[in-house]
Structure formats: C-alpha cells, structure tokens
Amino acid sequence: MKRSGSILIEVVISITLFLIGIIALASSLSMSLKSIVNSRQSIGTDMYLNNLAEKDLLCLAISPDYDDLTGSVATNKSSLANLTLVKQSGDDSSMGNITVDYTLYRYKSDDVKMKTVFYLLRRK
Amino acid sequence: MHKGKGFHYKLSKRPGAALLVVVLIGFIVLTILSLVAFNIALSTMRVERWQADHYQEQQLCYLAKSGAIALAEEMKNRYSGSVSDKTKTISKKGTLGVLTADGVTASLDFVVSADSTYDAATANVLIKVTAYNSVFSNDKKIVATGSCTKDSSKIKVWGDGE
C-alpha cells in the first residue's frame, strides 16, 4: 500500500517511450510514402517528356524539315545567340565564316511542380 | 539461486519493472526498424542523384544531337549548290551558348570537317558537338558525333565519346 503509485509511474513512462517510437515510425513511414508518390509522378512526367523529345529528334534526323514538333518554341526569356562557324586553317572552300540561326524548342509539363524540361535546337 | 531469488524479490516489489523491460525491448526493435527505413531512404536518395545526373546528360544529348542535325542541313544548303566546294576540304569551329528561362545553361562547341573527295556523294562531313551543362563551370560534358555527306543533310552514322 505504501508504494501503490509506483506501477502507475512505470506504466506512464512505458507508454511515453512506446508513443515516441510509434510517432517516429509513423512519421518516417508517411514521409517515405509521400516521397515514393512524388517520385512516381516525377518519373512518369520525365519519361513522357523524354519520349516526346526523343520522337521529335528522330523525326528531325529522318527529315530535317519536319514541321509537327510537339515542343513549344521557347520564349524570349531564353537567350540563344547565333552560331558562327569560323573558318580554320586547312579549310580551302570558298565559304568564309558561316552563321546559323537556331530556334529553341521546349518540352515541359504544364504542372508547375514538375521541373523536368528538355530542349531541342532547330534551324530557323 | 541467490541471484534468482533477488531478481524475484525485485520484481515482486516493483511489478511494473517487467512492463518497462518489455517496452524498452520494443523501443529497441522500433529503433532498429527506423534504422532500416533510414538506410532505404539513403539508398533512394543515391538512386535519385544518379537519375538527376542521367537527366542532365539526356538534356545535353538532345541539344547536341538536334544542333548537329540542324547544322548538317545548313551545310548541305550551303555546299551542295557550289560545284567547286564539293571537292574542297572544310574545317570550321564555333560555339553556341544556351541560357533558358528554366535555368538550363549549356554551351555547345561545334567542329565541322569534310574531306576533299571528288565525288560529293561520298565526301563525308563530320560534325562533332561537345555540350557542357554550364557556360561557366563546364562540369558535365557530352560528345555527339554525326556523319553525313556533302549532298545529303541526313546524318547516317552517330557516334558518342571523344
């Protein structure tokens, strides 16, 4: 009767320790699940955009004047200078320096959270 | 016997101690499980890092190859009409900087060379594009090499590496 409260303290300590463990495990599980879901979504988008860009690249390789590119033309915020090919020693052709104008095509998901983006270059 | 008696004495005096021991063992098991979960998370992060690296390589590869295709078309337009240039050696170099609104920066080095074979249909044009993922640090590099002829813009053979 003198130590009747001691078992209550031990039970409380036990429950506290157990709860800490369970909460830690539950939060780590929840974080893992969220991470797996995000990863799945990101891989899906990545693969989709990758396929689009690869398909367009193949079409350009087969026919350079292919017109139905699925990517959108990159906006003015993107900077792309002209390519100037400088004549090197040993070049005995009549052409001097050659300038090539490129257009940048962008492959990106509409979902703002998705960071995946691919680019293709095309002659203007 | 003496020890056993002592233990029995302690348990009977503090009956909650057994529960505490059981919960402590449970806690240790949970800790081990958490460590396993942490290890899996670390492995996942390693895989994601590899994926990010691969993604950058893919980005550069597409830029390099599409740049080479476009350049092959330009070379065909310029050289296929000129009868005299069909038999001449070509050697040109240039760099193109790409800076996008999404923060993708790349620098593409183009090297074009063509031999002086008389027959334009067999005169090979070699286009080598080296793409770096940053204009400033040059920390990732992809090399795409395409081969076509002076009178055709179609790249028939692709090569990678140096």
PDB file of C-alpha atoms in Angstrom:
ATOM      1  CA  MET A   1       0.000   0.000   0.000  1.00  0.00           C
ATOM      2  CA  LYS A   2       2.966   2.254   0.724  1.00  0.00           C
ATOM      3  CA  ARG A   3       4.262   2.037  -2.956  1.00  0.00           C
ATOM      4  CA  SER A   4       0.951   1.651  -4.747  1.00  0.00           C
ATOM      5  CA  GLY A   5       1.632   4.640  -7.107  1.00  0.00           C
ATOM      6  CA  SER A   6       4.922   3.241  -8.455  1.00  0.00           C
ATOM      7  CA  ILE A   7       3.281   0.973 -11.034  1.00  0.00           C
ATOM      8  CA  LEU A   8       1.376   3.950 -12.481  1.00  0.00           C
ATOM      9  CA  ILE A   9       4.634   5.902 -12.988  1.00  0.00           C
ATOM     10  CA  GLU A  10       6.228   2.910 -14.722  1.00  0.00           C
ATOM     11  CA  VAL A  11       3.228   2.456 -16.987  1.00  0.00           C
ATOM     12  CA  VAL A  12       3.233   6.169 -17.879  1.00  0.00           C
ATOM     13  CA  ILE A  13       6.984   6.037 -18.695  1.00  0.00           C
ATOM     14  CA  SER A  14       6.433   2.886 -20.761  1.00  0.00           C
ATOM     15  CA  ILE A  15       3.554   4.400 -22.704  1.00  0.00           C
ATOM     16  CA  THR A  16       5.574   7.600 -23.321  1.00  0.00           C
ATOM     17  CA  LEU A  17       8.557   5.633 -24.671  1.00  0.00           C
ATOM     18  CA  PHE A  18       6.291   3.483 -26.811  1.00  0.00           C
ATOM     19  CA  LEU A  19       4.470   6.538 -28.167  1.00  0.00           C
ATOM     20  CA  ILE A  20       7.748   8.257 -29.089  1.00  0.00           C
ATOM     21  CA  GLY A  21       8.766   5.158 -31.061  1.00  0.00           C
ATOM     22  CA  ILE A  22       5.403   4.792 -32.768  1.00  0.00           C
ATOM     23  CA  ILE A  23       5.246   8.510 -33.702  1.00  0.00           C
ATOM     24  CA  ALA A  24       8.789   8.379 -35.135  1.00  0.00           C
ATOM     25  CA  LEU A  25       7.978   5.274 -37.155  1.00  0.00           C
ATOM     26  CA  ALA A  26       4.636   6.659 -38.359  1.00  0.00           C
ATOM     27  CA  SER A  27       6.194   9.966 -39.475  1.00  0.00           C
ATOM     28  CA  SER A  28       9.031   8.205 -41.267  1.00  0.00           C
ATOM     29  CA  LEU A  29       6.511   5.917 -42.985  1.00  0.00           C
ATOM     30  CA  SER A  30       4.373   8.876 -44.030  1.00  0.00           C
ATOM     31  CA  MET A  31       7.422  10.727 -45.378  1.00  0.00           C
ATOM     32  CA  SER A  32       8.565   7.646 -47.285  1.00  0.00           C
ATOM     33  CA  LEU A  33       5.125   7.161 -48.829  1.00  0.00           C
ATOM     34  CA  LYS A  34       4.937  10.828 -49.859  1.00  0.00           C
ATOM     35  CA  SER A  35       8.418  10.605 -51.343  1.00  0.00           C
ATOM     36  CA  ILE A  36       7.527   7.437 -53.284  1.00  0.00           C
ATOM     37  CA  VAL A  37       4.318   9.024 -54.658  1.00  0.00           C
ATOM     38  CA  ASN A  38       6.225  12.187 -55.726  1.00  0.00           C
ATOM     39  CA  SER A  39       8.970  10.099 -57.255  1.00  0.00           C
ATOM     40  CA  ARG A  40       6.455   8.023 -59.233  1.00  0.00           C
ATOM     41  CA  GLN A  41       4.765  11.172 -60.563  1.00  0.00           C
ATOM     42  CA  SER A  42       8.100  12.762 -61.425  1.00  0.00           C
ATOM     43  CA  ILE A  43       9.386   9.629 -63.211  1.00  0.00           C
ATOM     44  CA  GLY A  44       6.117   9.416 -65.184  1.00  0.00           C
ATOM     45  CA  THR A  45       6.410  13.027 -66.377  1.00  0.00           C
ATOM     46  CA  ASP A  46      10.119  12.598 -67.029  1.00  0.00           C
ATOM     47  CA  MET A  47       9.508   9.547 -69.218  1.00  0.00           C
ATOM     48  CA  TYR A  48       6.623  11.200 -71.081  1.00  0.00           C
ATOM     49  CA  LEU A  49       8.640  14.332 -71.934  1.00  0.00           C
ATOM     50  CA  ASN A  50      11.706  12.259 -72.733  1.00  0.00           C
ATOM     51  CA  ASN A  51       9.656  10.198 -75.205  1.00  0.00           C
ATOM     52  CA  LEU A  52       8.232  13.334 -76.845  1.00  0.00           C
ATOM     53  CA  ALA A  53      11.656  14.924 -77.262  1.00  0.00           C
ATOM     54  CA  GLU A  54      13.212  11.681 -78.487  1.00  0.00           C
ATOM     55  CA  LYS A  55      10.412  11.127 -81.007  1.00  0.00           C
ATOM     56  CA  ASP A  56      10.845  14.659 -82.376  1.00  0.00           C
ATOM     57  CA  LEU A  57      14.621  14.221 -82.517  1.00  0.00           C
ATOM     58  CA  LEU A  58      14.168  11.033 -84.548  1.00  0.00           C
ATOM     59  CA  CYS A  59      11.710  12.780 -86.873  1.00  0.00           C
ATOM     60  CA  LEU A  60      14.242  15.599 -87.395  1.00  0.00           C
ATOM     61  CA  ALA A  61      17.009  13.056 -88.032  1.00  0.00           C
ATOM     62  CA  ILE A  62      14.882  11.341 -90.678  1.00  0.00           C
ATOM     63  CA  SER A  63      13.557  14.550 -92.181  1.00  0.00           C
ATOM     64  CA  PRO A  64      15.209  17.854 -91.064  1.00  0.00           C
ATOM     65  CA  ASP A  65      12.265  19.902 -92.392  1.00  0.00           C
ATOM     66  CA  TYR A  66       9.744  18.012 -90.227  1.00  0.00           C
ATOM     67  CA  ASP A  67       7.110  20.537 -89.137  1.00  0.00           C
ATOM     68  CA  ASP A  68       4.970  18.910 -86.435  1.00  0.00           C
ATOM     69  CA  LEU A  69       7.272  19.244 -83.448  1.00  0.00           C
ATOM     70  CA  THR A  70       5.319  18.720 -80.216  1.00  0.00           C
ATOM     71  CA  GLY A  71       7.544  21.060 -78.213  1.00  0.00           C
ATOM     72  CA  SER A  72       6.756  24.744 -77.951  1.00  0.00           C
ATOM     73  CA  VAL A  73       9.085  27.479 -79.155  1.00  0.00           C
ATOM     74  CA  ALA A  74      10.972  28.823 -76.119  1.00  0.00           C
ATOM     75  CA  THR A  75      10.041  32.380 -75.149  1.00  0.00           C
ATOM     76  CA  ASN A  76      12.171  35.489 -75.399  1.00  0.00           C
ATOM     77  CA  LYS A  77      13.260  34.963 -71.793  1.00  0.00           C
ATOM     78  CA  SER A  78      15.565  32.251 -73.076  1.00  0.00           C
ATOM     79  CA  SER A  79      18.669  33.562 -74.725  1.00  0.00           C
ATOM     80  CA  LEU A  80      20.125  31.861 -77.757  1.00  0.00           C
ATOM     81  CA  ALA A  81      22.771  33.579 -79.821  1.00  0.00           C
ATOM     82  CA  ASN A  82      23.507  32.673 -83.426  1.00  0.00           C
ATOM     83  CA  LEU A  83      26.160  30.099 -84.068  1.00  0.00           C
ATOM     84  CA  THR A  84      29.065  31.455 -86.042  1.00  0.00           C
ATOM     85  CA  LEU A  85      31.372  28.844 -87.505  1.00  0.00           C
ATOM     86  CA  VAL A  86      34.819  30.306 -88.022  1.00  0.00           C
ATOM     87  CA  LYS A  87      36.988  29.094 -90.859  1.00  0.00           C
ATOM     88  CA  GLN A  88      40.056  27.193 -89.636  1.00  0.00           C
ATOM     89  CA  SER A  89      43.413  26.615 -91.277  1.00  0.00           C
ATOM     90  CA  GLY A  90      43.173  23.847 -93.871  1.00  0.00           C
ATOM     91  CA  ASP A  91      39.706  24.941 -94.995  1.00  0.00           C
ATOM     92  CA  ASP A  92      40.082  25.606 -98.705  1.00  0.00           C
ATOM     93  CA  SER A  93      36.391  26.084 -99.525  1.00  0.00           C
ATOM     94  CA  SER A  94      35.112  29.380-100.888  1.00  0.00           C
ATOM     95  CA  MET A  95      32.833  29.971 -97.844  1.00  0.00           C
ATOM     96  CA  GLY A  96      34.189  32.130 -95.084  1.00  0.00           C
ATOM     97  CA  ASN A  97      32.534  32.189 -91.678  1.00  0.00           C
ATOM     98  CA  ILE A  98      29.070  30.641 -91.575  1.00  0.00           C
ATOM     99  CA  THR A  99      26.257  31.897 -89.334  1.00  0.00           C
ATOM    100  CA  VAL A 100      23.439  29.531 -88.366  1.00  0.00           C
ATOM    101  CA  ASP A 101      20.196  30.771 -86.774  1.00  0.00           C
ATOM    102  CA  TYR A 102      18.657  28.362 -84.325  1.00  0.00           C
ATOM    103  CA  THR A 103      15.251  28.145 -82.674  1.00  0.00           C
ATOM    104  CA  LEU A 104      14.919  26.521 -79.268  1.00  0.00           C
ATOM    105  CA  TYR A 105      12.030  24.078 -78.716  1.00  0.00           C
ATOM    106  CA  ARG A 106      10.963  23.406 -75.156  1.00  0.00           C
ATOM    107  CA  TYR A 107       9.415  20.196 -73.713  1.00  0.00           C
ATOM    108  CA  LYS A 108       7.937  20.832 -70.295  1.00  0.00           C
ATOM    109  CA  SER A 109       4.919  19.680 -68.312  1.00  0.00           C
ATOM    110  CA  ASP A 110       2.108  22.173 -67.531  1.00  0.00           C
ATOM    111  CA  ASP A 111       2.360  21.148 -63.881  1.00  0.00           C
ATOM    112  CA  VAL A 112       4.451  23.879 -62.218  1.00  0.00           C
ATOM    113  CA  LYS A 113       5.800  21.450 -59.603  1.00  0.00           C
ATOM    114  CA  MET A 114       7.451  19.304 -62.270  1.00  0.00           C
ATOM    115  CA  LYS A 115      10.956  20.553 -63.006  1.00  0.00           C
ATOM    116  CA  THR A 116      11.704  18.211 -65.912  1.00  0.00           C
ATOM    117  CA  VAL A 117      12.453  20.091 -69.106  1.00  0.00           C
ATOM    118  CA  PHE A 118      14.108  19.114 -72.376  1.00  0.00           C
ATOM    119  CA  TYR A 119      15.194  21.278 -75.287  1.00  0.00           C
ATOM    120  CA  LEU A 120      15.786  20.707 -78.962  1.00  0.00           C
ATOM    121  CA  LEU A 121      17.545  23.012 -81.390  1.00  0.00           C
ATOM    122  CA  ARG A 122      16.247  23.618 -84.841  1.00  0.00           C
ATOM    123  CA  ARG A 123      17.473  25.685 -87.769  1.00  0.00           C
ATOM    124  CA  LYS A 124      15.298  28.749 -88.365  1.00  0.00           C
TER     125      LYS A 124
ATOM    126  CA  MET B   1      19.833 -19.455  -6.651  1.00  0.00           C
ATOM    127  CA  HIS B   2      20.634 -16.413  -4.589  1.00  0.00           C
ATOM    128  CA  LYS B   3      20.569 -14.178  -7.712  1.00  0.00           C
ATOM    129  CA  GLY B   4      17.285 -15.667  -8.875  1.00  0.00           C
ATOM    130  CA  LYS B   5      15.795 -15.085  -5.504  1.00  0.00           C
ATOM    131  CA  GLY B   6      16.976 -11.468  -5.584  1.00  0.00           C
ATOM    132  CA  PHE B   7      15.507 -10.887  -9.031  1.00  0.00           C
ATOM    133  CA  HIS B   8      12.216 -12.439  -7.985  1.00  0.00           C
ATOM    134  CA  TYR B   9      12.272 -10.231  -4.894  1.00  0.00           C
ATOM    135  CA  LYS B  10      12.809  -7.089  -7.023  1.00  0.00           C
ATOM    136  CA  LEU B  11      10.042  -7.984  -9.482  1.00  0.00           C
ATOM    137  CA  SER B  12       7.593  -8.741  -6.732  1.00  0.00           C
ATOM    138  CA  LYS B  13       8.446  -5.467  -5.068  1.00  0.00           C
ATOM    139  CA  ARG B  14       8.204  -3.456  -8.353  1.00  0.00           C
ATOM    140  CA  PRO B  15       5.778  -5.342 -10.612  1.00  0.00           C
ATOM    141  CA  GLY B  16       5.853  -2.536 -13.257  1.00  0.00           C
ATOM    142  CA  ALA B  17       9.540  -3.195 -13.987  1.00  0.00           C
ATOM    143  CA  ALA B  18       8.701  -6.190 -16.192  1.00  0.00           C
ATOM    144  CA  LEU B  19       6.443  -3.993 -18.313  1.00  0.00           C
ATOM    145  CA  LEU B  20       9.189  -1.374 -18.543  1.00  0.00           C
ATOM    146  CA  VAL B  21      11.667  -4.029 -19.746  1.00  0.00           C
ATOM    147  CA  VAL B  22       9.188  -5.271 -22.370  1.00  0.00           C
ATOM    148  CA  VAL B  23       8.575  -1.712 -23.633  1.00  0.00           C
ATOM    149  CA  LEU B  24      12.316  -0.960 -23.706  1.00  0.00           C
ATOM    150  CA  ILE B  25      12.859  -4.047 -25.846  1.00  0.00           C
ATOM    151  CA  GLY B  26      10.011  -2.829 -28.105  1.00  0.00           C
ATOM    152  CA  PHE B  27      11.695   0.550 -28.296  1.00  0.00           C
ATOM    153  CA  ILE B  28      14.985  -1.054 -29.344  1.00  0.00           C
ATOM    154  CA  VAL B  29      13.161  -3.065 -32.030  1.00  0.00           C
ATOM    155  CA  LEU B  30      11.497   0.145 -33.290  1.00  0.00           C
ATOM    156  CA  THR B  31      14.897   1.858 -33.385  1.00  0.00           C
ATOM    157  CA  ILE B  32      16.317  -0.975 -35.486  1.00  0.00           C
ATOM    158  CA  LEU B  33      13.320  -0.747 -37.834  1.00  0.00           C
ATOM    159  CA  SER B  34      13.816   3.030 -38.110  1.00  0.00           C
ATOM    160  CA  LEU B  35      17.489   2.487 -38.954  1.00  0.00           C
ATOM    161  CA  VAL B  36      16.495   0.063 -41.703  1.00  0.00           C
ATOM    162  CA  ALA B  37      13.985   2.649 -43.038  1.00  0.00           C
ATOM    163  CA  PHE B  38      16.693   5.346 -42.884  1.00  0.00           C
ATOM    164  CA  ASN B  39      19.049   3.098 -44.830  1.00  0.00           C
ATOM    165  CA  ILE B  40      16.391   2.552 -47.511  1.00  0.00           C
ATOM    166  CA  ALA B  41      15.836   6.336 -47.683  1.00  0.00           C
ATOM    167  CA  LEU B  42      19.591   6.868 -48.173  1.00  0.00           C
ATOM    168  CA  SER B  43      19.644   4.318 -50.994  1.00  0.00           C
ATOM    169  CA  THR B  44      16.647   6.016 -52.611  1.00  0.00           C
ATOM    170  CA  MET B  45      18.442   9.364 -52.426  1.00  0.00           C
ATOM    171  CA  ARG B  46      21.500   7.817 -54.069  1.00  0.00           C
ATOM    172  CA  VAL B  47      19.323   6.471 -56.895  1.00  0.00           C
ATOM    173  CA  GLU B  48      17.667   9.885 -57.297  1.00  0.00           C
ATOM    174  CA  ARG B  49      21.074  11.568 -57.536  1.00  0.00           C
ATOM    175  CA  TRP B  50      22.046   9.114 -60.285  1.00  0.00           C
ATOM    176  CA  GLN B  51      18.744   9.842 -62.014  1.00  0.00           C
ATOM    177  CA  ALA B  52      19.398  13.603 -61.854  1.00  0.00           C
ATOM    178  CA  ASP B  53      22.837  13.092 -63.400  1.00  0.00           C
ATOM    179  CA  HIS B  54      21.370  10.925 -66.139  1.00  0.00           C
ATOM    180  CA  TYR B  55      18.655  13.533 -66.755  1.00  0.00           C
ATOM    181  CA  GLN B  56      21.276  16.260 -67.290  1.00  0.00           C
ATOM    182  CA  GLU B  57      23.163  14.006 -69.699  1.00  0.00           C
ATOM    183  CA  GLN B  58      19.941  13.381 -71.610  1.00  0.00           C
ATOM    184  CA  GLN B  59      19.237  17.133 -71.803  1.00  0.00           C
ATOM    185  CA  LEU B  60      22.723  17.791 -73.208  1.00  0.00           C
ATOM    186  CA  CYS B  61      22.499  14.836 -75.591  1.00  0.00           C
ATOM    187  CA  TYR B  62      19.255  16.154 -77.126  1.00  0.00           C
ATOM    188  CA  LEU B  63      20.715  19.653 -77.507  1.00  0.00           C
ATOM    189  CA  ALA B  64      23.913  18.304 -79.074  1.00  0.00           C
ATOM    190  CA  LYS B  65      22.191  15.920 -81.490  1.00  0.00           C
ATOM    191  CA  SER B  66      19.488  18.370 -82.591  1.00  0.00           C
ATOM    192  CA  GLY B  67      22.192  21.032 -83.048  1.00  0.00           C
ATOM    193  CA  ALA B  68      24.197  18.647 -85.229  1.00  0.00           C
ATOM    194  CA  ILE B  69      21.107  17.765 -87.329  1.00  0.00           C
ATOM    195  CA  ALA B  70      20.358  21.460 -87.908  1.00  0.00           C
ATOM    196  CA  LEU B  71      23.975  22.161 -88.802  1.00  0.00           C
ATOM    197  CA  ALA B  72      24.048  19.258 -91.274  1.00  0.00           C
ATOM    198  CA  GLU B  73      21.036  20.796 -93.007  1.00  0.00           C
ATOM    199  CA  GLU B  74      22.766  24.190 -93.157  1.00  0.00           C
ATOM    200  CA  MET B  75      25.953  22.644 -94.559  1.00  0.00           C
ATOM    201  CA  LYS B  76      24.002  20.819 -97.252  1.00  0.00           C
ATOM    202  CA  ASN B  77      22.206  24.028 -98.254  1.00  0.00           C
ATOM    203  CA  ARG B  78      25.464  25.938 -98.463  1.00  0.00           C
ATOM    204  CA  TYR B  79      27.741  23.364-100.083  1.00  0.00           C
ATOM    205  CA  SER B  80      25.584  21.164-102.292  1.00  0.00           C
ATOM    206  CA  GLY B  81      24.967  24.000-104.779  1.00  0.00           C
ATOM    207  CA  SER B  82      28.579  25.054-105.093  1.00  0.00           C
ATOM    208  CA  VAL B  83      30.284  22.708-107.546  1.00  0.00           C
ATOM    209  CA  SER B  84      33.793  23.815-106.617  1.00  0.00           C
ATOM    210  CA  ASP B  85      33.253  23.435-102.857  1.00  0.00           C
ATOM    211  CA  LYS B  86      32.125  19.837-103.200  1.00  0.00           C
ATOM    212  CA  THR B  87      35.707  18.778-103.692  1.00  0.00           C
ATOM    213  CA  LYS B  88      37.246  21.130-101.118  1.00  0.00           C
ATOM    214  CA  THR B  89      38.302  20.440 -97.559  1.00  0.00           C
ATOM    215  CA  ILE B  90      36.134  22.073 -94.915  1.00  0.00           C
ATOM    216  CA  SER B  91      37.237  22.844 -91.385  1.00  0.00           C
ATOM    217  CA  LYS B  92      35.185  25.178 -89.188  1.00  0.00           C
ATOM    218  CA  LYS B  93      34.603  25.746 -85.498  1.00  0.00           C
ATOM    219  CA  GLY B  94      32.061  27.658 -83.429  1.00  0.00           C
ATOM    220  CA  THR B  95      30.380  27.889 -80.031  1.00  0.00           C
ATOM    221  CA  LEU B  96      26.723  28.350 -79.176  1.00  0.00           C
ATOM    222  CA  GLY B  97      25.578  29.416 -75.706  1.00  0.00           C
ATOM    223  CA  VAL B  98      22.127  28.368 -74.484  1.00  0.00           C
ATOM    224  CA  LEU B  99      20.562  30.083 -71.481  1.00  0.00           C
ATOM    225  CA  THR B 100      16.920  29.254 -70.841  1.00  0.00           C
ATOM    226  CA  ALA B 101      14.201  30.772 -68.681  1.00  0.00           C
ATOM    227  CA  ASP B 102      14.074  27.450 -66.763  1.00  0.00           C
ATOM    228  CA  GLY B 103      17.659  27.932 -65.660  1.00  0.00           C
ATOM    229  CA  VAL B 104      19.187  25.409 -68.048  1.00  0.00           C
ATOM    230  CA  THR B 105      22.559  26.655 -69.235  1.00  0.00           C
ATOM    231  CA  ALA B 106      24.603  24.887 -71.848  1.00  0.00           C
ATOM    232  CA  SER B 107      27.493  25.627 -74.084  1.00  0.00           C
ATOM    233  CA  LEU B 108      27.810  23.762 -77.377  1.00  0.00           C
ATOM    234  CA  ASP B 109      31.121  23.582 -79.223  1.00  0.00           C
ATOM    235  CA  PHE B 110      30.716  22.689 -82.901  1.00  0.00           C
ATOM    236  CA  VAL B 111      33.515  21.333 -85.070  1.00  0.00           C
ATOM    237  CA  VAL B 112      32.778  20.628 -88.743  1.00  0.00           C
ATOM    238  CA  SER B 113      35.209  18.915 -91.036  1.00  0.00           C
ATOM    239  CA  ALA B 114      34.851  17.430 -94.505  1.00  0.00           C
ATOM    240  CA  ASP B 115      37.314  15.687 -96.697  1.00  0.00           C
ATOM    241  CA  SER B 116      38.197  16.629-100.266  1.00  0.00           C
ATOM    242  CA  THR B 117      36.846  13.570-102.102  1.00  0.00           C
ATOM    243  CA  TYR B 118      35.904  14.347-105.694  1.00  0.00           C
ATOM    244  CA  ASP B 119      32.517  12.650-105.513  1.00  0.00           C
ATOM    245  CA  ALA B 120      30.175  14.742-103.331  1.00  0.00           C
ATOM    246  CA  ALA B 121      28.030  11.696-102.551  1.00  0.00           C
ATOM    247  CA  THR B 122      30.939  10.043-100.787  1.00  0.00           C
ATOM    248  CA  ALA B 123      32.544  13.187 -99.344  1.00  0.00           C
ATOM    249  CA  ASN B 124      31.983  12.748 -95.658  1.00  0.00           C
ATOM    250  CA  VAL B 125      31.083  15.657 -93.438  1.00  0.00           C
ATOM    251  CA  LEU B 126      31.873  15.067 -89.800  1.00  0.00           C
ATOM    252  CA  ILE B 127      30.053  17.194 -87.227  1.00  0.00           C
ATOM    253  CA  LYS B 128      31.267  16.938 -83.658  1.00  0.00           C
ATOM    254  CA  VAL B 129      29.266  18.691 -80.948  1.00  0.00           C
ATOM    255  CA  THR B 130      30.566  18.890 -77.398  1.00  0.00           C
ATOM    256  CA  ALA B 131      27.893  20.050 -74.952  1.00  0.00           C
ATOM    257  CA  TYR B 132      28.713  21.342 -71.466  1.00  0.00           C
ATOM    258  CA  ASN B 133      25.957  21.764 -68.900  1.00  0.00           C
ATOM    259  CA  SER B 134      27.125  25.152 -67.685  1.00  0.00           C
ATOM    260  CA  VAL B 135      28.614  28.076 -69.547  1.00  0.00           C
ATOM    261  CA  PHE B 136      30.842  28.868 -66.570  1.00  0.00           C
ATOM    262  CA  SER B 137      31.855  25.677 -64.766  1.00  0.00           C
ATOM    263  CA  ASN B 138      31.858  23.090 -67.604  1.00  0.00           C
ATOM    264  CA  ASP B 139      31.271  20.299 -65.092  1.00  0.00           C
ATOM    265  CA  LYS B 140      29.325  17.853 -67.270  1.00  0.00           C
ATOM    266  CA  LYS B 141      30.157  17.051 -70.850  1.00  0.00           C
ATOM    267  CA  ILE B 142      28.504  15.083 -73.653  1.00  0.00           C
ATOM    268  CA  VAL B 143      30.035  14.497 -77.071  1.00  0.00           C
ATOM    269  CA  ALA B 144      27.849  13.663 -80.079  1.00  0.00           C
ATOM    270  CA  THR B 145      29.417  12.996 -83.454  1.00  0.00           C
ATOM    271  CA  GLY B 146      27.353  12.828 -86.621  1.00  0.00           C
ATOM    272  CA  SER B 147      28.438  11.886 -90.088  1.00  0.00           C
ATOM    273  CA  CYS B 148      26.705  12.796 -93.347  1.00  0.00           C
ATOM    274  CA  THR B 149      27.750  13.592 -96.914  1.00  0.00           C
ATOM    275  CA  LYS B 150      28.088  16.961 -98.665  1.00  0.00           C
ATOM    276  CA  ASP B 151      24.968  16.439-100.752  1.00  0.00           C
ATOM    277  CA  SER B 152      22.712  14.993 -98.046  1.00  0.00           C
ATOM    278  CA  SER B 153      21.682  16.547 -94.730  1.00  0.00           C
ATOM    279  CA  LYS B 154      20.711  13.203 -93.216  1.00  0.00           C
ATOM    280  CA  ILE B 155      23.096  12.090 -90.525  1.00  0.00           C
ATOM    281  CA  LYS B 156      23.695   8.439 -91.257  1.00  0.00           C
ATOM    282  CA  VAL B 157      26.116   7.497 -88.514  1.00  0.00           C
ATOM    283  CA  TRP B 158      26.083   8.674 -84.915  1.00  0.00           C
ATOM    284  CA  GLY B 159      28.958   8.290 -82.530  1.00  0.00           C
ATOM    285  CA  ASP B 160      29.490   9.194 -78.889  1.00  0.00           C
ATOM    286  CA  GLY B 161      32.555   9.991 -76.854  1.00  0.00           C
ATOM    287  CA  GLU B 162      35.789  11.643 -77.816  1.00  0.00           C
TER     288      GLU B 162
END
